[in-house]
mmCIF file of C-alpha atoms in Angstrom:
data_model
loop_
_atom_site.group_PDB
_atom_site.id
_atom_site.type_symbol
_atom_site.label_atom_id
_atom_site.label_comp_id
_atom_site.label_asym_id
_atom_site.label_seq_id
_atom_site.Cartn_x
_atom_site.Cartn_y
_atom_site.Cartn_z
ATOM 1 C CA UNK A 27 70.051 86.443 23.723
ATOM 2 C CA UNK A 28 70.535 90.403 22.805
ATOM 3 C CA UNK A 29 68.928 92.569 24.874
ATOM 4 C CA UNK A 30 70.214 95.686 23.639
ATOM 5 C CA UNK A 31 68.262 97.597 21.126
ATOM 6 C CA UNK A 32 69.451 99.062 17.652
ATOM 7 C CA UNK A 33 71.082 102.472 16.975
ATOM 8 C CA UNK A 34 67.724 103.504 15.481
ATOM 9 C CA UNK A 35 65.773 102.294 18.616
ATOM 10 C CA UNK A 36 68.117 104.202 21.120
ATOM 11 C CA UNK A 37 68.491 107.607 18.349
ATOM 12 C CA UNK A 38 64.601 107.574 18.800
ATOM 13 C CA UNK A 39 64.756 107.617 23.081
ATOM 14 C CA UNK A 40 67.303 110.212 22.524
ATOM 15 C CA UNK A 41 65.022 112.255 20.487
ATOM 16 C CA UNK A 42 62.008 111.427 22.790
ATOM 17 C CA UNK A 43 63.948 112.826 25.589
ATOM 18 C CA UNK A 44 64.634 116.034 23.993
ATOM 19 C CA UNK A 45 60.989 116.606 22.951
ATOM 20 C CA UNK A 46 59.392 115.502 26.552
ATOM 21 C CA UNK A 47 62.173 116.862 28.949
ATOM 22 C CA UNK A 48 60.290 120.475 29.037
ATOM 23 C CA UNK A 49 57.080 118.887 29.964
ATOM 24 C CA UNK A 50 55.692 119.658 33.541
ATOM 25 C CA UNK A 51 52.726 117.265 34.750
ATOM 26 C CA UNK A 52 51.291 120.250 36.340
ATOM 27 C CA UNK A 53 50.771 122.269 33.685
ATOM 28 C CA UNK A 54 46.729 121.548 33.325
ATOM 29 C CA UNK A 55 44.626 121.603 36.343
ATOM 30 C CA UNK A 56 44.510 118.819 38.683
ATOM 31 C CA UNK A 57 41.811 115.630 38.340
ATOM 32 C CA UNK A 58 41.459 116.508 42.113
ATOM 33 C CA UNK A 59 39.919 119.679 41.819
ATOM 34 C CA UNK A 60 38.613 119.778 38.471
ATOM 35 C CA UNK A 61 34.943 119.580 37.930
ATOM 36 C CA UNK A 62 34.325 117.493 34.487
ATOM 37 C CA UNK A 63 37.858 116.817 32.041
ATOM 38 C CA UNK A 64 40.870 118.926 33.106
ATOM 39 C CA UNK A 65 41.202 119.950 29.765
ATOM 40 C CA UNK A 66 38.881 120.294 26.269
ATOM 41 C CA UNK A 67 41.949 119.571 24.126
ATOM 42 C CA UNK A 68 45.072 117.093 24.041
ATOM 43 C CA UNK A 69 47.972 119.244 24.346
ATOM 44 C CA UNK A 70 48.466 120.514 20.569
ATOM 45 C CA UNK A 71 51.983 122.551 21.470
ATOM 46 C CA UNK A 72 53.362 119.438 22.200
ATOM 47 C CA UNK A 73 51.644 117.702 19.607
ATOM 48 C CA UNK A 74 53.167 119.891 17.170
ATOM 49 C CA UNK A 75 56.839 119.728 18.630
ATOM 50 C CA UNK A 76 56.162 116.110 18.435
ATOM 51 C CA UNK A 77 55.491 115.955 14.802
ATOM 52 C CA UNK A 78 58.360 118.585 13.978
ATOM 53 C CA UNK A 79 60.943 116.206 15.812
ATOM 54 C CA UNK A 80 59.430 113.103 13.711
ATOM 55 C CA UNK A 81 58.446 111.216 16.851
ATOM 56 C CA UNK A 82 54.874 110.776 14.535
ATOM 57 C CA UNK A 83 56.397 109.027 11.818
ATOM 58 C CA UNK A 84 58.712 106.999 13.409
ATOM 59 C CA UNK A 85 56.555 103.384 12.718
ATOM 60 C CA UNK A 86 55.943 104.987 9.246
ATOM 61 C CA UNK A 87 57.663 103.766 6.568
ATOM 62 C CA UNK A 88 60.103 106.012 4.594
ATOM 63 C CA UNK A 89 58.094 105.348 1.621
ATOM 64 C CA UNK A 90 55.285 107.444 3.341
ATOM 65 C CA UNK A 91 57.744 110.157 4.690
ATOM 66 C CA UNK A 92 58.634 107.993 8.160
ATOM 67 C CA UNK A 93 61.513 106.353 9.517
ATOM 68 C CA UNK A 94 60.076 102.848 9.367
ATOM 69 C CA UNK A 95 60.961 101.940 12.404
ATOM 70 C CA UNK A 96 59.141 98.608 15.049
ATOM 71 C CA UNK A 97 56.490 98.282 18.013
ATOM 72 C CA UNK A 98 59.709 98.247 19.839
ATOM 73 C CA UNK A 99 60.473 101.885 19.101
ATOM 74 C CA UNK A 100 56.857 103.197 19.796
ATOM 75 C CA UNK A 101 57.021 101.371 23.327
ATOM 76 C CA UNK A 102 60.326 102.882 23.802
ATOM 77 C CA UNK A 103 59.136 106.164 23.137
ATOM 78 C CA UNK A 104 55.500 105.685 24.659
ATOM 79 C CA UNK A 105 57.700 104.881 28.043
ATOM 80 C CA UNK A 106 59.302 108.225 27.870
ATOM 81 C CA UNK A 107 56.124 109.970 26.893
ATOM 82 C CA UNK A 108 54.485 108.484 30.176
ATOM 83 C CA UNK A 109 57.413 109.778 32.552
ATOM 84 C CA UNK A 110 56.066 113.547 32.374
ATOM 85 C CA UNK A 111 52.617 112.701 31.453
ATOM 86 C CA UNK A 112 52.449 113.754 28.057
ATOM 87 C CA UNK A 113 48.516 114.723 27.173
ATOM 88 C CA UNK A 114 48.859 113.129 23.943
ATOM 89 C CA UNK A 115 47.028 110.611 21.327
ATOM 90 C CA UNK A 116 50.444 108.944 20.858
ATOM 91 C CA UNK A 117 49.812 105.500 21.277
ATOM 92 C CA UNK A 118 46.596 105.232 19.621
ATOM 93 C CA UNK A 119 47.668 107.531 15.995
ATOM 94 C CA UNK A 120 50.973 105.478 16.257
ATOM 95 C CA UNK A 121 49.443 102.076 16.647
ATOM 96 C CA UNK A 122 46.374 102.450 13.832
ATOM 97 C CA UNK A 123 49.005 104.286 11.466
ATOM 98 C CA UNK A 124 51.395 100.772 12.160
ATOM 99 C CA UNK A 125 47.717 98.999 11.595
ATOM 100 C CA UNK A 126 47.149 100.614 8.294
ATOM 101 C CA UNK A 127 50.650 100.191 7.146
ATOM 102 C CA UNK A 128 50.489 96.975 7.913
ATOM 103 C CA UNK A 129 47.068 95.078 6.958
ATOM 104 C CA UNK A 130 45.500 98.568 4.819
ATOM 105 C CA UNK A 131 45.362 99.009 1.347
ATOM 106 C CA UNK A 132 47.765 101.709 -0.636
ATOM 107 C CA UNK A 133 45.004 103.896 -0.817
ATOM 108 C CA UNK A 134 43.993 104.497 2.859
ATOM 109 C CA UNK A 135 47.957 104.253 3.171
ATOM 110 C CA UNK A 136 48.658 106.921 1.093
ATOM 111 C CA UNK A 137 45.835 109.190 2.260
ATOM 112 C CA UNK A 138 46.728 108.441 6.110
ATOM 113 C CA UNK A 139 50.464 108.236 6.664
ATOM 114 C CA UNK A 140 51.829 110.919 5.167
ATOM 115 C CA UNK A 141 49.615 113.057 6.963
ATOM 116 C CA UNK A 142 49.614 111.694 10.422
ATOM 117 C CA UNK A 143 53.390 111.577 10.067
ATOM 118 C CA UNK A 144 53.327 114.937 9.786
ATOM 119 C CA UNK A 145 51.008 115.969 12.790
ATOM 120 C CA UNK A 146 48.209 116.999 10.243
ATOM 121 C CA UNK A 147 46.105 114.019 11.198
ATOM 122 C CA UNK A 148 45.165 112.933 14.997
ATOM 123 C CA UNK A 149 43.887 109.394 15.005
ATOM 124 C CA UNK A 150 41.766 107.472 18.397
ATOM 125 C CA UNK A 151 40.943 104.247 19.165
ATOM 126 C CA UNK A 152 37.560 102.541 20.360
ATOM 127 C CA UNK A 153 38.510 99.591 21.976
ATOM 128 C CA UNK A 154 36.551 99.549 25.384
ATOM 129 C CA UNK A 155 33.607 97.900 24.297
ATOM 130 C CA UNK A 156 29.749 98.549 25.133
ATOM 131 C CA UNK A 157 30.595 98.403 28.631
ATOM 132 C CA UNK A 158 34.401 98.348 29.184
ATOM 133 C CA UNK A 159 34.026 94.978 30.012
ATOM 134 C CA UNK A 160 33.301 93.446 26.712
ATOM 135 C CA UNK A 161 34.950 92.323 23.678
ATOM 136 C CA UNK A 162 35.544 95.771 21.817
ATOM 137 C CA UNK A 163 34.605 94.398 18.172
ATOM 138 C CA UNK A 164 31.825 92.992 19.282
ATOM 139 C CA UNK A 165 29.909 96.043 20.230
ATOM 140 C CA UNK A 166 29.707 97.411 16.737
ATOM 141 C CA UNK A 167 28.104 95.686 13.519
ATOM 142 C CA UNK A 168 29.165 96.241 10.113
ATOM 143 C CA UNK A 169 27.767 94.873 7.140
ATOM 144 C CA UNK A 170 28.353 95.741 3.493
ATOM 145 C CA UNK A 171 26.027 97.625 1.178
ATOM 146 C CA UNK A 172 27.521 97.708 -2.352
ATOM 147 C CA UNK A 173 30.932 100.423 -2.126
ATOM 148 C CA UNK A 174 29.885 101.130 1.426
ATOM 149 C CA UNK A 175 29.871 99.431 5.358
ATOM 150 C CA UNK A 176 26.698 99.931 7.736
ATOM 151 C CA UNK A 177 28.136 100.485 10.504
ATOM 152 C CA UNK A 178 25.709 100.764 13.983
ATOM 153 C CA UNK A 179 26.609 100.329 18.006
ATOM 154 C CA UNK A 180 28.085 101.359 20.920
ATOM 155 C CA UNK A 181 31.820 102.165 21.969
ATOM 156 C CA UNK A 182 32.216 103.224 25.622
ATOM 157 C CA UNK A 183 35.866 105.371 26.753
ATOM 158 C CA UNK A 184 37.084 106.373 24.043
ATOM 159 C CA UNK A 185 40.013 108.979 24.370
ATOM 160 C CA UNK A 186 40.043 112.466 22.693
ATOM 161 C CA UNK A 187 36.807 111.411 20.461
ATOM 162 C CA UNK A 188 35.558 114.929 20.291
ATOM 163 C CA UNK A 189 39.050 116.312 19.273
ATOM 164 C CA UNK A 190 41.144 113.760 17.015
ATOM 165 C CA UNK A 191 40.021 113.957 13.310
ATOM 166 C CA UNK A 192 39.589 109.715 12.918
ATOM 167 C CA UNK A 193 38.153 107.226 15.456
ATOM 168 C CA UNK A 194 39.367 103.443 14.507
ATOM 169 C CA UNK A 195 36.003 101.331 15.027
ATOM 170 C CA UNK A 196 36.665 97.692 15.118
ATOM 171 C CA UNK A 197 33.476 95.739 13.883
ATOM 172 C CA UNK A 198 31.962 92.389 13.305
ATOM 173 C CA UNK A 199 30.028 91.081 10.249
ATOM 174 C CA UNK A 200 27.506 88.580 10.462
ATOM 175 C CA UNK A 201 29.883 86.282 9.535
ATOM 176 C CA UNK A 202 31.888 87.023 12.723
ATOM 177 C CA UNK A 203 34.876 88.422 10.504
ATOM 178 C CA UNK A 204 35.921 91.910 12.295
ATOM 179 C CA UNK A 205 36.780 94.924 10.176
ATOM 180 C CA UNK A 206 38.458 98.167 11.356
ATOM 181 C CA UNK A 207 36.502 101.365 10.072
ATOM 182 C CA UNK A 208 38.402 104.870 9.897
ATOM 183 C CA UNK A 209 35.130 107.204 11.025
ATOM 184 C CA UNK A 210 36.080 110.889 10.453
ATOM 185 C CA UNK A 211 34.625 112.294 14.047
ATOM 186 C CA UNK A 212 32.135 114.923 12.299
ATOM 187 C CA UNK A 213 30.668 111.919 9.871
ATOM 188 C CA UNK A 214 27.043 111.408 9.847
ATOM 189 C CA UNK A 215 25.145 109.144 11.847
ATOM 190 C CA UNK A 216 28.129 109.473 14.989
ATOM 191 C CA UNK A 217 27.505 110.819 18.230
ATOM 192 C CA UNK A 218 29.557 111.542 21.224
ATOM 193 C CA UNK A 219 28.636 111.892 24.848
ATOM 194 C CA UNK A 220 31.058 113.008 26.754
ATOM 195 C CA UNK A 221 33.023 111.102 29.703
ATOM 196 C CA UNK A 222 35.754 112.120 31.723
ATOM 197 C CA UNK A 223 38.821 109.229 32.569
ATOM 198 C CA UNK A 224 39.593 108.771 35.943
ATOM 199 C CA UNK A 225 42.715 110.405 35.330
ATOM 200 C CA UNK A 226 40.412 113.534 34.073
ATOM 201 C CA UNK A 227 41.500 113.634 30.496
ATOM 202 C CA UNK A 228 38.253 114.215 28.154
ATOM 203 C CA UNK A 229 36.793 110.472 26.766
ATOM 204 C CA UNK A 230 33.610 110.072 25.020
ATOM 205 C CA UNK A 231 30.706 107.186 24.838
ATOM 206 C CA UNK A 232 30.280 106.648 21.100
ATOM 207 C CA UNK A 233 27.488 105.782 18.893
ATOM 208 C CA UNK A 234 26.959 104.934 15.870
ATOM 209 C CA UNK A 235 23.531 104.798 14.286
ATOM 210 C CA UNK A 236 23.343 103.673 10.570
ATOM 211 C CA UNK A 237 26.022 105.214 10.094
ATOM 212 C CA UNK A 238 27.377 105.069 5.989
ATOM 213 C CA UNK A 239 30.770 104.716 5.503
ATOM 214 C CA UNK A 240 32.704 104.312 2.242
ATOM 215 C CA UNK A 241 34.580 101.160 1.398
ATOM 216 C CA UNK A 242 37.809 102.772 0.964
ATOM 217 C CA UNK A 243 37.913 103.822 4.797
ATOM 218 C CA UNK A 244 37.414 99.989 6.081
ATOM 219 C CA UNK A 245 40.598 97.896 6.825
ATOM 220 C CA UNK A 246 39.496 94.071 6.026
ATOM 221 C CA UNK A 247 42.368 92.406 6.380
ATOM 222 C CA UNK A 248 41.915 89.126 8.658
ATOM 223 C CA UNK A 249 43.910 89.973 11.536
ATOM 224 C CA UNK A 250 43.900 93.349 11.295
ATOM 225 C CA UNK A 251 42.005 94.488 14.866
ATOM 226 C CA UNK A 252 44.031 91.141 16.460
ATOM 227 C CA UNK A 253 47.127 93.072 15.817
ATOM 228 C CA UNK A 254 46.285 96.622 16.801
ATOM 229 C CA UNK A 255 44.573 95.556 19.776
ATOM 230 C CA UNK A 256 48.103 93.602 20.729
ATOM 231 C CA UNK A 257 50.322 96.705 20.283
ATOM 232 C CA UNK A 258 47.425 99.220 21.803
ATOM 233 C CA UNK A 259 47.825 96.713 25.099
ATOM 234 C CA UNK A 260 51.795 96.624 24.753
ATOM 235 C CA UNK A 261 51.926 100.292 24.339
ATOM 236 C CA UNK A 262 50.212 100.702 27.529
ATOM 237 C CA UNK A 263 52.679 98.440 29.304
ATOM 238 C CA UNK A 264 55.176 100.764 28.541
ATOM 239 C CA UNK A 265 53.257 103.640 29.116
ATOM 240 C CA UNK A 266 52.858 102.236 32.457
ATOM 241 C CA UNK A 267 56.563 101.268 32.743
ATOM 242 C CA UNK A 268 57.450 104.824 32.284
ATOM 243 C CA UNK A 269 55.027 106.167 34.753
ATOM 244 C CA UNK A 270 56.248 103.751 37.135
ATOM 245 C CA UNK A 271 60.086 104.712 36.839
ATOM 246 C CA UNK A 272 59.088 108.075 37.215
ATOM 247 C CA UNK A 273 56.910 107.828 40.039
ATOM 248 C CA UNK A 274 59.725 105.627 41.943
ATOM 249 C CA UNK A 275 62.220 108.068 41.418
ATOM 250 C CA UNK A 276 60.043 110.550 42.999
ATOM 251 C CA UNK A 277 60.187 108.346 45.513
ATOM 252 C CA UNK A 278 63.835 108.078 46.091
ATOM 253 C CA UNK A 279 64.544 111.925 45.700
ATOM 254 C CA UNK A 280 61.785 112.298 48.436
ATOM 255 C CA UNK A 281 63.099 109.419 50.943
ATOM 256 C CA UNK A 282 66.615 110.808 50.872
ATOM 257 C CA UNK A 283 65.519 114.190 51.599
ATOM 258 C CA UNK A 284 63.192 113.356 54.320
ATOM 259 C CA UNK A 285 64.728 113.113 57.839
ATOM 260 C CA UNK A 286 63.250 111.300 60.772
ATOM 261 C CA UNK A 287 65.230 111.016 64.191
ATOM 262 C CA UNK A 288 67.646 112.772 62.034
ATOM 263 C CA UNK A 289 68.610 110.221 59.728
ATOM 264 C CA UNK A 290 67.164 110.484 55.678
ATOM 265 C CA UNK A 291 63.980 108.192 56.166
ATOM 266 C CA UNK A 292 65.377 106.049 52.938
ATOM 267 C CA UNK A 293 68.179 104.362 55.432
ATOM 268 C CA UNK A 294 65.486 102.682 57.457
ATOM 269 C CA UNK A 295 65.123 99.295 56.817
ATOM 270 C CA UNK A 296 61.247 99.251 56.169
ATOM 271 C CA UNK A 297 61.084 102.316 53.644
ATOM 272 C CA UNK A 298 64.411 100.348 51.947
ATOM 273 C CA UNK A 299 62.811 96.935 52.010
ATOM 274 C CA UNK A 300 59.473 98.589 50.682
ATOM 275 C CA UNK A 301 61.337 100.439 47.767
ATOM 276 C CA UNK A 302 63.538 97.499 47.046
ATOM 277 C CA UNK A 303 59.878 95.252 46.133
ATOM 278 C CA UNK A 304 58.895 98.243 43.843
ATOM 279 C CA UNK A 305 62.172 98.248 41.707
ATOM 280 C CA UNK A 306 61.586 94.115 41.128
ATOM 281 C CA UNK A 307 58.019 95.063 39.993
ATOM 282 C CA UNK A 308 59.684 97.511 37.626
ATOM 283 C CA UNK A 309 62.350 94.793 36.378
ATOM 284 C CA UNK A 310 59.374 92.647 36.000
ATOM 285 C CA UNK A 311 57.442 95.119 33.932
ATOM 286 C CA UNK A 312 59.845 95.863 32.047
ATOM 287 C CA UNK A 313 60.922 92.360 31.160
ATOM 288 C CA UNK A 314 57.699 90.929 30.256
ATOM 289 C CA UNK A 315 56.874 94.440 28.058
ATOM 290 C CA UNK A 316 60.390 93.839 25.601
ATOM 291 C CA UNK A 317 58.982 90.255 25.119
ATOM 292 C CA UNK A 318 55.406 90.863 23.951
ATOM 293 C CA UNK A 319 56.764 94.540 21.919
ATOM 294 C CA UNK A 320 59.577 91.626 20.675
ATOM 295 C CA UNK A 321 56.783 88.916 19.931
ATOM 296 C CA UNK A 322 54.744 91.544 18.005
ATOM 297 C CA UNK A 323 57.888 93.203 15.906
ATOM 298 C CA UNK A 324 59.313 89.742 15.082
ATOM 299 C CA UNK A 325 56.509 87.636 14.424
ATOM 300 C CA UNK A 326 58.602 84.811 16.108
ATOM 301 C CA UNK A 327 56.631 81.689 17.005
ATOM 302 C CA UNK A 328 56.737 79.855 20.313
ATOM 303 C CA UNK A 329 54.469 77.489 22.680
ATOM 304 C CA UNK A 330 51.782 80.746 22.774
ATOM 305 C CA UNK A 331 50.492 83.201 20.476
ATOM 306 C CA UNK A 332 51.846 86.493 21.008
ATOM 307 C CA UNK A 333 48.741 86.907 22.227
ATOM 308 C CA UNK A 334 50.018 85.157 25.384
ATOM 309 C CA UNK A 335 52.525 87.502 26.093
ATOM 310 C CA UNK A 336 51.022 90.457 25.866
ATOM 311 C CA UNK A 337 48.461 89.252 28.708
ATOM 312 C CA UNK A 338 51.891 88.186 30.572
ATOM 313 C CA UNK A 339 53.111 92.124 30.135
ATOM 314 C CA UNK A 340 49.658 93.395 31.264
ATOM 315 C CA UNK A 341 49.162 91.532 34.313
ATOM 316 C CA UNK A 342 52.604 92.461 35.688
ATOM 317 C CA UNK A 343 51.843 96.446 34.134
ATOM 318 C CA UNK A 344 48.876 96.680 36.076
ATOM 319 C CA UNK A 345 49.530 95.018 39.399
ATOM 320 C CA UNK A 346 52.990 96.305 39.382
ATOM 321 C CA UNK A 347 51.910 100.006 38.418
ATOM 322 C CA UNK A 348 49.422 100.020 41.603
ATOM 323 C CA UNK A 349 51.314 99.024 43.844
ATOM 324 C CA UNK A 350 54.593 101.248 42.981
ATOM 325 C CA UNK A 351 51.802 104.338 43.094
ATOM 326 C CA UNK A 352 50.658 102.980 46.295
ATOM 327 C CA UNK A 353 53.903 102.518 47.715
ATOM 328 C CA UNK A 354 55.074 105.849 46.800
ATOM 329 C CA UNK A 355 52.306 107.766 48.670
ATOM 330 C CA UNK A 356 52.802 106.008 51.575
ATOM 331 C CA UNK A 357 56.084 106.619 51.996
ATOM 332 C CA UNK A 358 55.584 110.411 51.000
ATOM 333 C CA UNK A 359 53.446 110.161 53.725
ATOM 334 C CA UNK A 360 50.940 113.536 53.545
ATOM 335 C CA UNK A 361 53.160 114.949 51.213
ATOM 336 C CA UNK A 362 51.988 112.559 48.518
ATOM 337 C CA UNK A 363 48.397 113.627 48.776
ATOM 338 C CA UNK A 364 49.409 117.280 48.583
ATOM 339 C CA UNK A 365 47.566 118.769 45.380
ATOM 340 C CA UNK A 366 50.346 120.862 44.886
ATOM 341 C CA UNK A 367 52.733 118.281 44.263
ATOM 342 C CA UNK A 368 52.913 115.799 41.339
ATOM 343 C CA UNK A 369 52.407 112.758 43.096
ATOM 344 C CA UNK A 370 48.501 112.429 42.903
ATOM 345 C CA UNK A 371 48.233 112.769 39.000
ATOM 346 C CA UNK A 372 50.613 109.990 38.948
ATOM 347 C CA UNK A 373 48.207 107.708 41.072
ATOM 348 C CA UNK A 374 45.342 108.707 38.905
ATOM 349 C CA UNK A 375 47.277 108.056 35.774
ATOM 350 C CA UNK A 376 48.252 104.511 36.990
ATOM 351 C CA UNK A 377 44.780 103.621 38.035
ATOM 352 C CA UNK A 378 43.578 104.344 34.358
ATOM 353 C CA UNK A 379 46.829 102.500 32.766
ATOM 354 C CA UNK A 380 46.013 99.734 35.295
ATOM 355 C CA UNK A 381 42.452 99.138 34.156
ATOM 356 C CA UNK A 382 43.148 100.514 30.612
ATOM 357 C CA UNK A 383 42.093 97.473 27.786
ATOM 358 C CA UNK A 384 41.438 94.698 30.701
ATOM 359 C CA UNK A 385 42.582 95.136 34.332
ATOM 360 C CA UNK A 386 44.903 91.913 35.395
ATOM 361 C CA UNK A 387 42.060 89.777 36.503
ATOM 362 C CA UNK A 388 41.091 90.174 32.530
ATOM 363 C CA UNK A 389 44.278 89.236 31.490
ATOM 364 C CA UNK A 390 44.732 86.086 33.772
ATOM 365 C CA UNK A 391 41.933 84.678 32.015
ATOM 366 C CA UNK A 392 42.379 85.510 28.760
ATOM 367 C CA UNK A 393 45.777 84.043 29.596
ATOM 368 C CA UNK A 394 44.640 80.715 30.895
ATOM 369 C CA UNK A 395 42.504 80.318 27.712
ATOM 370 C CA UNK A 396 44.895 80.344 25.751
ATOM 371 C CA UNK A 397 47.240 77.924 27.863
ATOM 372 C CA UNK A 398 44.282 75.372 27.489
ATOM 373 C CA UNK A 399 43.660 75.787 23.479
ATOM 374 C CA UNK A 400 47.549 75.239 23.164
ATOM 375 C CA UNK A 401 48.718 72.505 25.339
ATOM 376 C CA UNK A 402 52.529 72.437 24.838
ATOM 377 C CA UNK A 403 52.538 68.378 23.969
ATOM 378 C CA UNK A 404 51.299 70.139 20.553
ATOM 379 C CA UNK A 405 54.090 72.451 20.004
ATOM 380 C CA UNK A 406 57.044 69.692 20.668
#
């Protein structure tokens, strides 16, 4: 087996790196003494230096003006994204602008890509449900009326709703087909109540009431929403992989400093032992990650859906994201719960990419149902 990725795949890290490496965590008030969202707005500097380094079209396909690259690129750069914290819609305009490319039709593609390629068009995702707890396309209805889709329900958490241009609104029909709908945020019969994450970033509670949308803004395709909702969950994994590197190289730089009975705290056995346990999480996380991004770029078939791997990446992502955050503050000791230092946005960033699209617990089961529907006698 290859592990190593392309020239393409390691060219886009490179220029990831250049884009994110002036980016402070800090620069936006802290979740811990902010009142409501830290902020009103995604960051739209960064946005913009994003777009002008072509980290937006990247999935795109040159056709479109992108670089046509996979899932595995976006969860490459996603990763590097999450090391500084980057206050951006990345995941969610990459993944519904792979979406469209992939299952839309060439008019929504040509109307989309080019423009979200080139920064002009910020694209969200609701895919918490009614409650957070629920199936996501199964809190909206949609039903078709001539050229048009009826679309009515309610979408809890979604990110940036007030500020991205397009909110991707999986649906079901009567039939129990689901549908993807492209709602422009200022479209009639849509209102937003606002919510703030827990790691303070600005979410909304959606609604939709009778709301009219044309035809030509609905993605139909069967297997559509099964395939966004896959990479959105990946893409977190490696959001979360990236936060977790970061956070446990905080954690080194801090233990090596620190001196206790004047030796750096980092040579005692305990801290070593402690830090050693994180970096296998991180192997882990970043193991099971490349195999569902892999699964979903490939299309390769095995015992499991890729379905199955993707709940395989998630339950390591969020049990090994907590715990690496929880490690680190403990041995920062009351350092790591200074305000002034980084450390504490990192814990509330991991709690939301731990719970983010079905905490472990979720995933388990989703996993185990699909171990029972595919009993491995049938795949030999």
């Amino acid at each position: 087996m290859d592990f190593t990725f392309t020239e393409e795949q390691q060219a886009a890290v490179e220029a990831a790196r250049a884009v994110f490496c002036g980016v402070a965590p800090d620069t936006v008030p802290s979740p811990a003494l902010t009142p409501g969202a830290v902020a009103d707005d995604f960051d739209r500097a960064l946005w913009a230096k994003a777009a002008a380094s072509d980290l937006l079209s990247l999935g795109i396909d040159a056709a479109y003006g992108g670089a046509g690259l996979d899932p595995i690129a976006l969860c490459l750069l996603l990763r590097e994204s999450a090391k500084v914290l980057a206050r951006l819609p990345l995941l969610e305009t990459s993944a519904v602008a792979m979406a469209v490319q992939r299952y839309g039709h060439a008019q929504l593609k040509r109307e989309l890509l080019p423009a979200i390629g080139r920064g002009e068009l910020a694209v969200t995702v609701a895919a918490n449900g009614r409650t957070g707890h629920d199936s996501a396309e199964l809190a909206v209805t949609a039903h078709p009326d001539g050229d048009h889709w009826i679309l009515d329900g309610t979408q809890t958490g979604v990110p940036w709703a007030q500020t991205c241009d397009r909110i991707a609104v999986p649906a079901h029909t009567a039939e129990g087909h689901t549908v993807i709908a492209l709602v422009p945020r200022d479209h009639q019969g849509i209102t937003l109540a606002d919510q703030t994450s827990t790691n303070g970033e600005r979410f909304a509670e959606l609604h939709l009431e009778a709301l009219r949308l044309d035809a030509s803004a609905v993605v139909e395709a069967d297997g559509a929403w099964e395939w966004l909702r896959d990479l959105l969950t990946t893409g977190t994994c490696a959001q979360a992989l990236g936060l977790g590197e970061a956070v446990l190289a905080m954690t080194s730089q801090y233990t090596g400093k620190r001196e206790q009975f004047g030796h750096p705290v980092a040579t005692f056995q305990a801290v070593a032992v402690q830090a050693a346990d994180r970096y296998i999480d991180l192997r882990a996380m970043e193991a099971t990650l490349w195999q569902a991004a892999w699964r979903i770029s490939s299309g390769a078939q095995s015992a499991l859906p890729a379905a199955g791997d993707v709940a395989v990446a998630k339950i390591w992502a969020s049990e090994g994201v907590r715990r690496i955050v929880q490690t680190a503050q403990h041995l920062h000791g009351g350092f790591g719960a200074d305000t002034d230092y980084a450390l504490h946005r990192y814990h509330a960033w991991a709690k939301q990419l731990e719970l983010a699209l079905g905490p472990a617990a979720a995933h388990e089961e989703a996993l185990g149902d699909l171990i029972a529907a595919h009993p491995l006698s049938q795949t030999t």
